[in-house]
PDB file of C-alpha atoms and ligand atoms in Angstrom:
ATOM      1  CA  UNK A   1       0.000   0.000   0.000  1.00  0.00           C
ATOM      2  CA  UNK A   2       1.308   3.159  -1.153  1.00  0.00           C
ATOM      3  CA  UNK A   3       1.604   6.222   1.475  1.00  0.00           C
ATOM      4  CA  UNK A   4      -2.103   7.983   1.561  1.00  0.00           C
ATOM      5  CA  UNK A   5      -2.637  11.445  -0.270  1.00  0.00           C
ATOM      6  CA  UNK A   6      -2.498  14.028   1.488  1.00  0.00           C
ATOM      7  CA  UNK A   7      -6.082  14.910   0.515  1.00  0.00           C
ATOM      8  CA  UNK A   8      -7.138  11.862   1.886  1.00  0.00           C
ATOM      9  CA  UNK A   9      -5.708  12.351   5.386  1.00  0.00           C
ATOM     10  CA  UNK A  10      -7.665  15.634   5.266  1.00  0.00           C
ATOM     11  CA  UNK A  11     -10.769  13.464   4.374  1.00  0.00           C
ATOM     12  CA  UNK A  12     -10.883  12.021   8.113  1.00  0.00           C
ATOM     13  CA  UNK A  13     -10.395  15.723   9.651  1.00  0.00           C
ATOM     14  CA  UNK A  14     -13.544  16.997   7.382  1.00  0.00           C
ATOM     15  CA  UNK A  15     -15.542  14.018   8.440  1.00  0.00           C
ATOM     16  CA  UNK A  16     -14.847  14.916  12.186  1.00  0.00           C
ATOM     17  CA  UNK A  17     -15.900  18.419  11.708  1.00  0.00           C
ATOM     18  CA  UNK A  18     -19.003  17.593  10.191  1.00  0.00           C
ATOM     19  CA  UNK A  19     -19.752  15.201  13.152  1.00  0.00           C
ATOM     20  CA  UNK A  20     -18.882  18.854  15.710  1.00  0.00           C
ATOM     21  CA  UNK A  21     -21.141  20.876  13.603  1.00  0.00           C
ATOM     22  CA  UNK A  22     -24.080  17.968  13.837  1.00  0.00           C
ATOM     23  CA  UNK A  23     -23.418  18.594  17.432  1.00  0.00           C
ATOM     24  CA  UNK A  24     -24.446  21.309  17.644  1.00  0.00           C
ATOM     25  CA  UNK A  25     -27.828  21.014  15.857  1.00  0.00           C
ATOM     26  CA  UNK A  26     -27.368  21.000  12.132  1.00  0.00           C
ATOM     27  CA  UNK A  27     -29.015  18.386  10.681  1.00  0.00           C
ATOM     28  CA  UNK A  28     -29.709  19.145   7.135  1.00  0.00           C
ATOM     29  CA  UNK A  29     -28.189  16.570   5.350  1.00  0.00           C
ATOM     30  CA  UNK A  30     -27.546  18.282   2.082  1.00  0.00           C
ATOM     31  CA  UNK A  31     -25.505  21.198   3.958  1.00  0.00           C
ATOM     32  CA  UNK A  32     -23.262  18.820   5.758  1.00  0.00           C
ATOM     33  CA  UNK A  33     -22.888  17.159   2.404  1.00  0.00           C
ATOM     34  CA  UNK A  34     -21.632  20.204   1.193  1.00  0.00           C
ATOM     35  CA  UNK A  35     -18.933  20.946   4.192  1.00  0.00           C
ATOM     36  CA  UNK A  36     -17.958  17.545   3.021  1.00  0.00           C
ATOM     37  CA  UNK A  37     -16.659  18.625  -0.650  1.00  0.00           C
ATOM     38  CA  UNK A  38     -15.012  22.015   0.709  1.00  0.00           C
ATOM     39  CA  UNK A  39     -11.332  21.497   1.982  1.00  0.00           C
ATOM     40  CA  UNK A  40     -11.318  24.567   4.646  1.00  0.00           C
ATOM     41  CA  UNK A  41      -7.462  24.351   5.456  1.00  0.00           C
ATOM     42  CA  UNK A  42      -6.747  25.867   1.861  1.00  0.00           C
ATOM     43  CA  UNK A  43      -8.369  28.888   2.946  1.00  0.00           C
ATOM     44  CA  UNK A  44      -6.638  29.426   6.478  1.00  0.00           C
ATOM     45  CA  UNK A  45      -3.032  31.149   6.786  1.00  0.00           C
ATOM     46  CA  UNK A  46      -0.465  27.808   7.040  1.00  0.00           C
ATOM     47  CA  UNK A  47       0.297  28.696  10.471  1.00  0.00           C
ATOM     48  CA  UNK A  48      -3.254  27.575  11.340  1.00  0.00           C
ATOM     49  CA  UNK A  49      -3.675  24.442   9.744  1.00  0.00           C
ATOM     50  CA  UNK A  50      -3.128  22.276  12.193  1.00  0.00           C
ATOM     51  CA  UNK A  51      -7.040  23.701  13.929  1.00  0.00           C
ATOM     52  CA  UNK A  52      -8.130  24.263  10.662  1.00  0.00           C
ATOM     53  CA  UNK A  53     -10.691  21.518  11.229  1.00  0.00           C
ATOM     54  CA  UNK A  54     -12.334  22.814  14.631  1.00  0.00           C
ATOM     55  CA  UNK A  55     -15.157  23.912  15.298  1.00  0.00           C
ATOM     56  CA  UNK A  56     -13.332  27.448  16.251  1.00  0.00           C
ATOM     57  CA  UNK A  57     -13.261  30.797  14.491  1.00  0.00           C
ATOM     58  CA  UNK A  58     -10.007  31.144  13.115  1.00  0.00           C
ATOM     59  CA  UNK A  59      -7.395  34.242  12.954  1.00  0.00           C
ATOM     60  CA  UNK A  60      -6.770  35.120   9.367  1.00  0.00           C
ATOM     61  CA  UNK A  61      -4.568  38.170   9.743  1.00  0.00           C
ATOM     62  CA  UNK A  62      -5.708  41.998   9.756  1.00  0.00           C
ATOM     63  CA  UNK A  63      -7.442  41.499  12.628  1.00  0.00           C
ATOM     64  CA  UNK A  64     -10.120  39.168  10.861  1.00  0.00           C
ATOM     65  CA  UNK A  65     -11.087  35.839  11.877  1.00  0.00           C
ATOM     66  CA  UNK A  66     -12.763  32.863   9.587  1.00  0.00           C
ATOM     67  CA  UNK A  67     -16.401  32.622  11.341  1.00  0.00           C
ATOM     68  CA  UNK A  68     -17.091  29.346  13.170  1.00  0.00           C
ATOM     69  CA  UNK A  69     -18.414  26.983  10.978  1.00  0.00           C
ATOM     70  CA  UNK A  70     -21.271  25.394  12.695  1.00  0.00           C
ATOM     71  CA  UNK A  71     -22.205  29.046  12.753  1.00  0.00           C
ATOM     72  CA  UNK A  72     -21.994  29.067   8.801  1.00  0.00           C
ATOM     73  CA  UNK A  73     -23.691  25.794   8.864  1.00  0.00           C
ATOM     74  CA  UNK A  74     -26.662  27.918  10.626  1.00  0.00           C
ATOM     75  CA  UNK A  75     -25.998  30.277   7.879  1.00  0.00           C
ATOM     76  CA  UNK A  76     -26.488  28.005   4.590  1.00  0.00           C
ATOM     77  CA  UNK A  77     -29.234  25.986   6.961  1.00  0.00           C
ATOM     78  CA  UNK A  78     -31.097  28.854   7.245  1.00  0.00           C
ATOM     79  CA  UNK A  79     -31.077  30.990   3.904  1.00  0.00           C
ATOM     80  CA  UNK A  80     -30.401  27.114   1.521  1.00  0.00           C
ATOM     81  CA  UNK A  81     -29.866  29.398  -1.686  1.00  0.00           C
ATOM     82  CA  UNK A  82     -31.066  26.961  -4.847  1.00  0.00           C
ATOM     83  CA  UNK A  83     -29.142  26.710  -7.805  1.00  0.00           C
ATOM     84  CA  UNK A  84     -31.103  28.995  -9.736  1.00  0.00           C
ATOM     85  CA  UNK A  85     -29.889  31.589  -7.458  1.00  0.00           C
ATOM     86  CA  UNK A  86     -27.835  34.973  -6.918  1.00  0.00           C
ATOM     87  CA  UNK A  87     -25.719  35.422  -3.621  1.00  0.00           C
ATOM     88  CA  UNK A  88     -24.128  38.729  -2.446  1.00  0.00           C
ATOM     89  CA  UNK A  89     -21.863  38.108   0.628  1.00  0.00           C
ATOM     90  CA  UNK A  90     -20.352  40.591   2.360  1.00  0.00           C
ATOM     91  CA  UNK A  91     -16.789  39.981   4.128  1.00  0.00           C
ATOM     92  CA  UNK A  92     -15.453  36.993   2.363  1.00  0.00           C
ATOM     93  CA  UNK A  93     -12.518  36.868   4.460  1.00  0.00           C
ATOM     94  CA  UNK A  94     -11.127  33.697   4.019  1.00  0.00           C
ATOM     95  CA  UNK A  95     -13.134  32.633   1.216  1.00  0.00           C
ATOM     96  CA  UNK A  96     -14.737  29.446   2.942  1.00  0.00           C
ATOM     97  CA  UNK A  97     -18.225  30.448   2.459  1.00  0.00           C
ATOM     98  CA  UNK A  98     -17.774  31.697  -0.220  1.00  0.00           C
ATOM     99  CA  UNK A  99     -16.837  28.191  -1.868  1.00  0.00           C
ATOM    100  CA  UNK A 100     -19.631  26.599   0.269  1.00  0.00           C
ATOM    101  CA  UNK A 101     -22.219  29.123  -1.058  1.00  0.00           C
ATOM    102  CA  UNK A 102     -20.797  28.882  -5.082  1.00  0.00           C
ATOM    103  CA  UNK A 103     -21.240  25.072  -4.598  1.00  0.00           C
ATOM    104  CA  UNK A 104     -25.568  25.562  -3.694  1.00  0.00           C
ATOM    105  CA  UNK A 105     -26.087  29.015  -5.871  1.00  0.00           C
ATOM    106  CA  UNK A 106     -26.241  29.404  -9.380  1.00  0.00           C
ATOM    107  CA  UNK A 107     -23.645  32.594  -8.730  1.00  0.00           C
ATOM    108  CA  UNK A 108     -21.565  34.112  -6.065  1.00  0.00           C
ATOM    109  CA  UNK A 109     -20.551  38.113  -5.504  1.00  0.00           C
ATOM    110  CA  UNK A 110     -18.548  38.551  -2.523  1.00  0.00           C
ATOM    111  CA  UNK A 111     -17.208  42.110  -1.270  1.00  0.00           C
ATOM    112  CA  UNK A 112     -14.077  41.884   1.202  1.00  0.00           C
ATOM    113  CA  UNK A 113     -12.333  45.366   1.765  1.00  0.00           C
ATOM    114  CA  UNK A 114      -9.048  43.747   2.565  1.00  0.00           C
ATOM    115  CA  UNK A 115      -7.434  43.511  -0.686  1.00  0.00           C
ATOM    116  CA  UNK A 116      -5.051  41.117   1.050  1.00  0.00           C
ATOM    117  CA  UNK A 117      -7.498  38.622   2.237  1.00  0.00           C
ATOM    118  CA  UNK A 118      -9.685  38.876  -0.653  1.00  0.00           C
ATOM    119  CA  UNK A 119      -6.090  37.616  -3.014  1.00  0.00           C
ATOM    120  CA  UNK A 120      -5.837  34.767  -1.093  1.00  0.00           C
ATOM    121  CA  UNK A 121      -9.274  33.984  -1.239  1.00  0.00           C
ATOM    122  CA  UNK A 122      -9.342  34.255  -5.101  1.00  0.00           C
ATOM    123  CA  UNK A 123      -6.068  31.666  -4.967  1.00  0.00           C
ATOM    124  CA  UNK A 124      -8.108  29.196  -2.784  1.00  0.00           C
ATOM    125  CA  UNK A 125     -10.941  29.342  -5.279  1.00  0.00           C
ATOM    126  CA  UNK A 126      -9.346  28.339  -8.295  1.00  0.00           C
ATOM    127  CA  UNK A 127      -7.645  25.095  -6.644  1.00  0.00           C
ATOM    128  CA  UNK A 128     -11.110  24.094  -6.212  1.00  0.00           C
ATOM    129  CA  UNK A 129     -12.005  24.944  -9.690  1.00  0.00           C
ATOM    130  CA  UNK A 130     -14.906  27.212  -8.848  1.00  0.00           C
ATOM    131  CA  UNK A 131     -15.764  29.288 -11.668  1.00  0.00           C
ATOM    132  CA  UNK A 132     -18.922  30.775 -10.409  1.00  0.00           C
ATOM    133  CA  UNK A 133     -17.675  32.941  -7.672  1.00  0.00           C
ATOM    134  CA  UNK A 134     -16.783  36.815  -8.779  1.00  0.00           C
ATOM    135  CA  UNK A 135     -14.814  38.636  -5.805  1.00  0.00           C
ATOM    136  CA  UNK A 136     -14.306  42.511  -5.518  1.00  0.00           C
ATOM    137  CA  UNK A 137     -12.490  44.825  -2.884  1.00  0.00           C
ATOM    138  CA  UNK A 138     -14.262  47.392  -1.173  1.00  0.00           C
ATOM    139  CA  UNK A 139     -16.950  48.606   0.916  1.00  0.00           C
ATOM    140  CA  UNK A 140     -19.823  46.001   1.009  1.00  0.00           C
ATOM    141  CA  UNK A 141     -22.092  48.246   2.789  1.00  0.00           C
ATOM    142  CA  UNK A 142     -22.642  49.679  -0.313  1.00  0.00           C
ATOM    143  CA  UNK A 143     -23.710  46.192  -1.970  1.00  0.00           C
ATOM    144  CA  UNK A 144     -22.474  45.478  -5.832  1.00  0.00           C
ATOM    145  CA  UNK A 145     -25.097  47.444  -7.578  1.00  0.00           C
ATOM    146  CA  UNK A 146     -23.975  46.283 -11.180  1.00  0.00           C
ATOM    147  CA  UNK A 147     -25.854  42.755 -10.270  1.00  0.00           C
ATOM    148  CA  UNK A 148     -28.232  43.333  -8.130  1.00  0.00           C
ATOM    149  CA  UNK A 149     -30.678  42.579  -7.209  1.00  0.00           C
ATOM    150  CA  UNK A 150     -29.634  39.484  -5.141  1.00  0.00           C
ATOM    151  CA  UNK A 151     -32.066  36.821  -3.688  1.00  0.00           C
ATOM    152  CA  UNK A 152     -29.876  35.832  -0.798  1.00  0.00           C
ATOM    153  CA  UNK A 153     -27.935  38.487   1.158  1.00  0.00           C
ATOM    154  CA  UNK A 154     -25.208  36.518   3.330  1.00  0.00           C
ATOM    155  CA  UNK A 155     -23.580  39.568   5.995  1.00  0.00           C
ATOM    156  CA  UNK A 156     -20.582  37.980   7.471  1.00  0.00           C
ATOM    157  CA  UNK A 157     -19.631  41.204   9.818  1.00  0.00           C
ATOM    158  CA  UNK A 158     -21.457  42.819  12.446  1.00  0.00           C
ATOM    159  CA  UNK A 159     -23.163  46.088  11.304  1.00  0.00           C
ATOM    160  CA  UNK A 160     -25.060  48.472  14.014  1.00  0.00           C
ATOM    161  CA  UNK A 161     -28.332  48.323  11.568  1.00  0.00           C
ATOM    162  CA  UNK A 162     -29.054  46.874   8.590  1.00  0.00           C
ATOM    163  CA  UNK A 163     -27.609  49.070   5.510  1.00  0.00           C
ATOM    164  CA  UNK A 164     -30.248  50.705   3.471  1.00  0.00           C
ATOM    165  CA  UNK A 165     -27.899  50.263   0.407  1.00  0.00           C
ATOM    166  CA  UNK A 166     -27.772  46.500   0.686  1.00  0.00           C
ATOM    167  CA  UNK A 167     -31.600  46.468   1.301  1.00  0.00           C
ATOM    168  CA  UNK A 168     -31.807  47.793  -2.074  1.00  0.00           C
ATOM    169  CA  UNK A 169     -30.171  45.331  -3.756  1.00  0.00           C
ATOM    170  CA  UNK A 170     -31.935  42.623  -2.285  1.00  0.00           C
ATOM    171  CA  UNK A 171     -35.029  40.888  -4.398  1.00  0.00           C
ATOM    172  CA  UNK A 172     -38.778  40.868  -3.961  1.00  0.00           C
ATOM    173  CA  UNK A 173     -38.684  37.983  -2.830  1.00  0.00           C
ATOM    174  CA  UNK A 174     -35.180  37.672  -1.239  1.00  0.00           C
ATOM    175  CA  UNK A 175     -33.843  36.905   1.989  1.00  0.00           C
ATOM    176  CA  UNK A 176     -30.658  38.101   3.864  1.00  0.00           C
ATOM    177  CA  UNK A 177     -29.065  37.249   7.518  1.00  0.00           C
ATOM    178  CA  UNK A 178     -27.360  40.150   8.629  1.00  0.00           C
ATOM    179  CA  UNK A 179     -25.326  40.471  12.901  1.00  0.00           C
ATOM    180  CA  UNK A 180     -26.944  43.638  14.068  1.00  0.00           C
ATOM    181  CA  UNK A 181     -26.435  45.086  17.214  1.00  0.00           C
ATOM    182  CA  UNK A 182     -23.326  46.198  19.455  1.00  0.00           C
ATOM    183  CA  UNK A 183     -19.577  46.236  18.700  1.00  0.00           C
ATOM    184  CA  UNK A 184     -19.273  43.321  21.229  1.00  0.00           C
ATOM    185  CA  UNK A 185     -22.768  41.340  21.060  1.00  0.00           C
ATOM    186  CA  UNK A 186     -25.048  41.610  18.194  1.00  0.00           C
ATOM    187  CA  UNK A 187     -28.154  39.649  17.188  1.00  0.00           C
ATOM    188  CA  UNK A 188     -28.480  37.432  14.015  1.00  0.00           C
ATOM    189  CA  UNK A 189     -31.565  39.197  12.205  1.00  0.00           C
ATOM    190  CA  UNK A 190     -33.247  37.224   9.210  1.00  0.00           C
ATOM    191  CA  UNK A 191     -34.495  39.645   6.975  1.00  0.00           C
ATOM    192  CA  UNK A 192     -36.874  39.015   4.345  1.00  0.00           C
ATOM    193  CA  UNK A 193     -38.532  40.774   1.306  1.00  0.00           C
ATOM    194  CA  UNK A 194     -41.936  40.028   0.144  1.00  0.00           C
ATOM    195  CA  UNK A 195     -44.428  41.809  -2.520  1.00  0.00           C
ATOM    196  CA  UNK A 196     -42.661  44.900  -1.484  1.00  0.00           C
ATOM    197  CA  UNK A 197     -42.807  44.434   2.374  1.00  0.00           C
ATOM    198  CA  UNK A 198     -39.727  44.039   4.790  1.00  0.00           C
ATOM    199  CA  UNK A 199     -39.806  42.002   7.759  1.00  0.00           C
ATOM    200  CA  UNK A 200     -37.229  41.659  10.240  1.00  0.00           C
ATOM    201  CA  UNK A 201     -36.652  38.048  12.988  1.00  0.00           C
ATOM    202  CA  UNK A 202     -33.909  37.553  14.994  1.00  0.00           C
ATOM    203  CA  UNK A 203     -33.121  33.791  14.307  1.00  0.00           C
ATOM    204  CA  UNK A 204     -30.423  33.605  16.986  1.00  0.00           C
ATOM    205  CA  UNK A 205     -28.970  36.172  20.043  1.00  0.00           C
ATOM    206  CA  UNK A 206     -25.761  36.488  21.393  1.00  0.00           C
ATOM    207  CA  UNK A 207     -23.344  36.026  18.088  1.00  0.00           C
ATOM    208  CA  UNK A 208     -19.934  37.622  18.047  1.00  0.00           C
ATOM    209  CA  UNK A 209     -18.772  38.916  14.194  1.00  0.00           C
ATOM    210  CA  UNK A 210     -15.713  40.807  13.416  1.00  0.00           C
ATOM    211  CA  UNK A 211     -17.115  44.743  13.019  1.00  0.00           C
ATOM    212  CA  UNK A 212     -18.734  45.520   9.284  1.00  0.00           C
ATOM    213  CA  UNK A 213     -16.374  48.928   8.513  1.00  0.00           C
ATOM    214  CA  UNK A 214     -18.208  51.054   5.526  1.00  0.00           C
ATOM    215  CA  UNK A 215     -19.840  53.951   4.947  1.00  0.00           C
ATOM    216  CA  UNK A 216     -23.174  52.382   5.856  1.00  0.00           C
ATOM    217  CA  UNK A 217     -21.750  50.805   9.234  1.00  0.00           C
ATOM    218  CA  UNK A 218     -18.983  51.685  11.571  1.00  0.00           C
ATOM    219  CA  UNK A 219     -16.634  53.581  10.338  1.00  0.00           C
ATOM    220  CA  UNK A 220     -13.169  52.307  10.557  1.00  0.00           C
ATOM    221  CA  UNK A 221     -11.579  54.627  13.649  1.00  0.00           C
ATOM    222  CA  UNK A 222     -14.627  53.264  15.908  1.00  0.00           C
ATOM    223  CA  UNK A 223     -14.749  49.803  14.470  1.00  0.00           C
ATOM    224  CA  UNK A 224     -10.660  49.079  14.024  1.00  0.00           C
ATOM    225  CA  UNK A 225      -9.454  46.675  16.986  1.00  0.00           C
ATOM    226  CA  UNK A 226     -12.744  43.751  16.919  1.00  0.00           C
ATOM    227  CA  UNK A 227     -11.797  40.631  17.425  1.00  0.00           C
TER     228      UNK A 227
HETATM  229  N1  SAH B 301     -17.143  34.323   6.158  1.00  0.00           N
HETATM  230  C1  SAH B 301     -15.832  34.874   6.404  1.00  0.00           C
HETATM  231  C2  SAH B 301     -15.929  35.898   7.512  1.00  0.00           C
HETATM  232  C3  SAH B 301     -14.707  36.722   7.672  1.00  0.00           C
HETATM  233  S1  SAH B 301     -14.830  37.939   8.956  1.00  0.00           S
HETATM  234  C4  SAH B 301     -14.900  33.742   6.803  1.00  0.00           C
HETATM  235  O1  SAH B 301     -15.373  32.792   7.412  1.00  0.00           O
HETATM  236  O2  SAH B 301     -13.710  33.810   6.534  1.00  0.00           O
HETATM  237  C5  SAH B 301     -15.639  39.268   8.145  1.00  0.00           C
HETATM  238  C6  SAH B 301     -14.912  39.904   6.989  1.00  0.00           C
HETATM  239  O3  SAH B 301     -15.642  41.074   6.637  1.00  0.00           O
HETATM  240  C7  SAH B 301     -13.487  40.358   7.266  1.00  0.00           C
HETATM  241  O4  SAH B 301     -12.621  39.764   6.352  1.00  0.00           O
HETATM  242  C8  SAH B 301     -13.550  41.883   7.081  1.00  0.00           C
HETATM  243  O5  SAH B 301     -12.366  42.428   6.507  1.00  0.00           O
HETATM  244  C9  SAH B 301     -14.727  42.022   6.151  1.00  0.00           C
HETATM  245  N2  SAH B 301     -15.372  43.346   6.150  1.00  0.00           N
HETATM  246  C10 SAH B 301     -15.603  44.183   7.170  1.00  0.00           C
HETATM  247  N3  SAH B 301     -16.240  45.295   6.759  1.00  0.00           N
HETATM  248  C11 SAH B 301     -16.438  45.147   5.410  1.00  0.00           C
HETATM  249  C12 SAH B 301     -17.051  45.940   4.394  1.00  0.00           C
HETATM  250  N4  SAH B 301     -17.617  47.136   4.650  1.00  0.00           N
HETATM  251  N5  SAH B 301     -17.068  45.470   3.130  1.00  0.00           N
HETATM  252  C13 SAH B 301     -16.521  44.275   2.820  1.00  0.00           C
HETATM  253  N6  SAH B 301     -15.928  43.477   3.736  1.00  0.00           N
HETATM  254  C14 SAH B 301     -15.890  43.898   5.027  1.00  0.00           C
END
């Protein structure tokens, strides 16, 4: 027997972090499925590999971290866009969502104002061959009007309200989970649009996200410094 790939090794760590995130309540088959088919070491910093597979949020440098992923799990659980669909995320960070959302969507636009983070996320990408993800650098609190609107609104940073500019760009019908609330503590709000109406349900309390910085949010002296 020849020595295993190393893809295969990495195999039994994805398997274990599947069985974390059923712990803690996901159950939809076809999203655990899909944390099955994403290797989430390729998107961490190498330092960090060796935890890539916990159930943790991870440091990524500039002061961002890669959100838990049972709390993505709750995420893609929650909003399951179709493949007929159009995602906007906001904060793509590492990039891990990212490929988890391009695998269930039709297409992917994801904002990160790190230029730096938002490189290494494009690199991470193409190893996995996923041609249906479009990345930009800047401030996502303004959305990506050139394809809006967006059925599914995935906010990845925490945001004192929710940005009028995003709401825009979101479609009738659409739906969008969004942190809200404090620097420290925020609230994760559902937020739905329906023959022209907006309704607002907070689908889980006590969340901690990295600060969303824009025009729209905090700005960056008050915000700089989250964890
Ligand atoms: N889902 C990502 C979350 C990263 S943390 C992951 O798991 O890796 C949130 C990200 O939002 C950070 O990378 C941060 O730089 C980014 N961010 C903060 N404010 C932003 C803004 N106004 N526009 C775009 N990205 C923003």
């Amino acid at each position: 027997m020849g020595p295993r790939s190393l893809d295969d090794q990495f195999v039994g760590y994805r398997r274990r972090l599947i069985e974390q995130i059923r712990r803690q309540g996901i159950s939809d088959l076809e999203v655990l499925q899909i944390f099955d088919q994403v290797p989430r070491h390729i998107f961490l910093p190498q330092g960090v590999w060796p935890r890539a597979y916990e159930d943790a949020p991870i440091p990524i440098g500039y002061g961002q971290t890669a959100s838990q992923p049972s709390l993505q799990a709750l995420y893609l659980t929650l909003l399951k866009p179709t493949p007929d669909e159009k995602v906007l995320e906001i904060g793509t960070g590492s990039g891990y969502l990212t490929a988890l959302l391009g695998l269930m969507a039709d297409r992917v636009y994801s904002v990160e104002r790190v230029r730096e983070l938002s490189a290494r996320a494009r690199s991470a990408l193409d190893t996995l061959t996923l041609h249906n993800v479009a990345l930009l650098v800047g401030d996502g609190t303004i959305g990506w009007r050139k394809y809006a609107p967006f059925d599914v609104i995935v906010v990845s940073a925490a945001s004192p309200s929710v940005p009028q500019a995003i709401l825009e760009q979101l479609a009738d019908p659409g739906r969008m989970l969004i942190p809200v609330g404090a620097r420290d503590l925020q609230e994760l709000v559902m937020v739905r649009k329906q023959d022209g109406e907006v309704t607002e349900e907070v689908v889980a309390d006590a969340v901690t996200f990295v600060p969303l910085l824009g025009r729209y949010a905090w700005t960056p002296e008050s915000g700089e410094g989250g964890q």
